[in-house]
Short mmCIF file of C-alpha atoms in Angstrom, two decimals:
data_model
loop_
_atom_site.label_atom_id
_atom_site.label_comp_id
_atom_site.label_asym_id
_atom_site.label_seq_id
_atom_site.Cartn_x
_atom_site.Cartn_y
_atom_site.Cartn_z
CA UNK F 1 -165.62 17.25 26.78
CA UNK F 2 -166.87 13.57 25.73
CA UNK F 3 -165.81 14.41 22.15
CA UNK F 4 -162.51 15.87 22.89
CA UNK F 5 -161.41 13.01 24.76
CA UNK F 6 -162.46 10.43 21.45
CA UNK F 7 -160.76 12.72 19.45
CA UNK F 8 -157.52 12.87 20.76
CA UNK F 9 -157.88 8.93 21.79
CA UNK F 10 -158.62 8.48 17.79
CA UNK F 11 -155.73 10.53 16.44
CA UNK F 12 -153.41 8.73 19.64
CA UNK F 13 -154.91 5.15 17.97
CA UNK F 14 -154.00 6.34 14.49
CA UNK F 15 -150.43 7.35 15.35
CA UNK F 16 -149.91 4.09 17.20
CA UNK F 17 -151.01 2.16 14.14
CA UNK F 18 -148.89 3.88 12.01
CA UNK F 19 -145.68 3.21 14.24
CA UNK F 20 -147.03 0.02 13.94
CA UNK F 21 -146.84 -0.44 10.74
CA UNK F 22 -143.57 1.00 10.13
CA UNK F 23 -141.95 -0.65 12.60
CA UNK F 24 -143.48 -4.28 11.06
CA UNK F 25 -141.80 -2.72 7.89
CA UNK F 26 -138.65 -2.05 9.50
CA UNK F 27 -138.21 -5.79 10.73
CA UNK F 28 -138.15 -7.35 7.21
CA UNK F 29 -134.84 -5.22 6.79
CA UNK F 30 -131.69 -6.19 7.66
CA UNK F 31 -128.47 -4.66 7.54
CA UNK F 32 -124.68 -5.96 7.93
CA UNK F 33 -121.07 -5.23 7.68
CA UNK F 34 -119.05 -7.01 4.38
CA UNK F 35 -116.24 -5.51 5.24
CA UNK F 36 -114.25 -3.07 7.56
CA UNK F 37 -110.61 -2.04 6.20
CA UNK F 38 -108.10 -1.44 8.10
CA UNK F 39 -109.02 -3.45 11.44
CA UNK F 40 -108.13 -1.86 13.36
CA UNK F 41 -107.30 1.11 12.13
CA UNK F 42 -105.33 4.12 13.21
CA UNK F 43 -106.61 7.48 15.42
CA UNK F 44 -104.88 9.65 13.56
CA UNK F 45 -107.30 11.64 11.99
CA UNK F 46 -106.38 11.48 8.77
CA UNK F 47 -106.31 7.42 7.84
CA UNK F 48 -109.58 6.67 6.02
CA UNK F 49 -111.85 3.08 6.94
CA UNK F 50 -113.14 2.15 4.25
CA UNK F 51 -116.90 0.52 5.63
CA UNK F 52 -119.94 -1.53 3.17
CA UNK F 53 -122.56 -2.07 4.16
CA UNK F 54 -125.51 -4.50 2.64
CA UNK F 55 -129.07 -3.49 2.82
CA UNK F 56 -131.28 -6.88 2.48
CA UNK F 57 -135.07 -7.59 2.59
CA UNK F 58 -135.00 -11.44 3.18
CA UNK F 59 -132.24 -12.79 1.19
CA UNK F 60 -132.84 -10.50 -1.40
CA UNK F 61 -130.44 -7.50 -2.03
CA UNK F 62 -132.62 -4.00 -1.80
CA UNK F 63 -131.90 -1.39 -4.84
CA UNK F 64 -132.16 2.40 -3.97
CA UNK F 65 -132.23 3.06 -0.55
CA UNK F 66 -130.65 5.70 1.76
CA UNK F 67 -128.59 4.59 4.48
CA UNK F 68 -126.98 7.20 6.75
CA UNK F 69 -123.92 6.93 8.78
CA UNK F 70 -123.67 8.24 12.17
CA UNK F 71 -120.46 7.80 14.19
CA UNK F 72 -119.54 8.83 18.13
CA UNK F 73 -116.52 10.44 16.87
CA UNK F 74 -114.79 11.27 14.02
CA UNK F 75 -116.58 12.15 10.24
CA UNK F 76 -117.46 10.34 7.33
CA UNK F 77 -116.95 11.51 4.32
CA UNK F 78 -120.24 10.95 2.82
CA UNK F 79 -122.90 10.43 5.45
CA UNK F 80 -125.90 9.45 2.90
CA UNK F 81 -125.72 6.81 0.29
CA UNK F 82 -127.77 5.01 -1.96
CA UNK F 83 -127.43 0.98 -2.27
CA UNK F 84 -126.41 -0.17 -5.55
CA UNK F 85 -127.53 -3.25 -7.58
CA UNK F 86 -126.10 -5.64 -4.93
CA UNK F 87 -127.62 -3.48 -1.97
CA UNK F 88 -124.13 -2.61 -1.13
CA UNK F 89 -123.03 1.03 0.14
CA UNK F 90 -119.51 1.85 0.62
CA UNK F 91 -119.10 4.52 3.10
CA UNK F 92 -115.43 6.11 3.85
CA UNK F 93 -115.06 6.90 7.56
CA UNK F 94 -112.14 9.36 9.24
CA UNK F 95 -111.04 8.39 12.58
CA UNK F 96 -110.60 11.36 15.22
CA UNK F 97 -107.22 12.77 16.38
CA UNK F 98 -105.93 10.42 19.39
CA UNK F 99 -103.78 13.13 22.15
CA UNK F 100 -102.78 12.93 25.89
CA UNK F 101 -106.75 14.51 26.25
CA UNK F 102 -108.71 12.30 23.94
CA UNK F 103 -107.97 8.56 24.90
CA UNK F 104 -108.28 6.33 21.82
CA UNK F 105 -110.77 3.50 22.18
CA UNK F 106 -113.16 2.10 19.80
CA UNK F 107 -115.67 3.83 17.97
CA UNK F 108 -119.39 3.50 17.66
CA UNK F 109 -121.40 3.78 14.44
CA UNK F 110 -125.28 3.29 13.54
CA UNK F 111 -126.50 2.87 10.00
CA UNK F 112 -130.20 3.36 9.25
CA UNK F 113 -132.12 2.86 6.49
CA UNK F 114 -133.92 5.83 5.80
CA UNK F 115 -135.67 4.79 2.56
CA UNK F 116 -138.19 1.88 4.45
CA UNK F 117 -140.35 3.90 6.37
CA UNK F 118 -144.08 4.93 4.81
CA UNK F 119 -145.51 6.57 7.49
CA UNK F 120 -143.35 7.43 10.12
CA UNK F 121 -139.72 7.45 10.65
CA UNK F 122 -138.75 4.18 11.69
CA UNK F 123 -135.64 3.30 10.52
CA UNK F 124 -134.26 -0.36 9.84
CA UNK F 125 -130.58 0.13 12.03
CA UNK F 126 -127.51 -1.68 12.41
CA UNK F 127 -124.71 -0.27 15.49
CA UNK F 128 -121.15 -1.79 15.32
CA UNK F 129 -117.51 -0.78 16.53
CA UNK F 130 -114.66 0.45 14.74
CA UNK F 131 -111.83 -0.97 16.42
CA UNK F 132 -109.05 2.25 17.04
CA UNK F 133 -105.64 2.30 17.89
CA UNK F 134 -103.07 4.69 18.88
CA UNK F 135 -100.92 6.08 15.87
CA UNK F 136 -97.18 5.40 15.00
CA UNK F 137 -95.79 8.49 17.20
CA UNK F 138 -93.39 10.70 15.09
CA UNK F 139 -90.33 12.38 15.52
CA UNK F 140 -91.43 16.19 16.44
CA UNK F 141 -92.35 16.65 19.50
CA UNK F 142 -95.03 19.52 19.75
CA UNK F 143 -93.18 20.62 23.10
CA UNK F 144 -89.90 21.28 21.05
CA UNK F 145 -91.59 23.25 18.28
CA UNK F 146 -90.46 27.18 18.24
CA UNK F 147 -92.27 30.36 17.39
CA UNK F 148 -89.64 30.49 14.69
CA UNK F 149 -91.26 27.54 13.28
CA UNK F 150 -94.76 28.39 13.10
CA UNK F 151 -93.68 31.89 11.72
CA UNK F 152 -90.89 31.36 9.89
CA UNK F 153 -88.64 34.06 11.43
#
């Protein structure tokens, strides 16, 4: 029983110390928005953000990593990049569809680094807010459209 117990308690300790590790690793990352365009933009569904992002260890850019996009709502077009020569990735994010149901209110994203972890996943991460507002209303009104217009009869 005395050897289970410093068995499990070693492989615990080793787990720990490679969080550790990673997470020490993780901290000499740092991520940041360059730019965010159109602010705000438009829930429409259909507008595209454009969003870069800059991957740096110290002041140096980082070559070659992964970042992954993650927002609340809405898609991105490309959820996994790799950082060019000035650590830069450009992602392209789609807003959702604002409606009388879904109110339209900013949106939360998280980039992570998925490249800087050795031993464990512990991911360098960076969580901002796309600023959304309602789209330019047009002329149709959904409660006016006919069966003759969705069928053509």
């Amino acid at each position: 029983m005395k050897k289970k117990l410093i068995a499990i308690f070693a492989i615990i300790l080793t787990i720990a110390a490679f969080y550790g590790i990673d997470t020490l690793i993780a901290h000499s990352y740092s991520l940041q928005i360059v730019e965010i365009d159109p602010q705000p933009s438009y829930a429409d569904g259909k507008t595209p953000v454009n969003i870069t992002v800059q991957l740096k260890k110290g002041d140096a850019p980082v070559v070659g990593h992964i970042l992954y996009m993650l927002p609340k709502k809405g898609n991105v077009k490309i959820a996994r990049l790799k950082t060019d020569a000035d650590g830069l990735a450009h992602f392209v994010y789609y807003p959702y569809l604002a409606s009388d149901f879904i109110e339209v209110g900013d949106v939360p994203i998280q980039v992570m680094d998925e490249s800087n972890s050795v031993l464990v996943s512990v991911p360098a991460t960076l969580d901002f807010t796309v600023e959304l507002k309602r789209p330019v209303t047009t002329t149709t009104d959904d409660s006016q459209i006919t069966i003759e217009d969705i069928f053509g009869e």
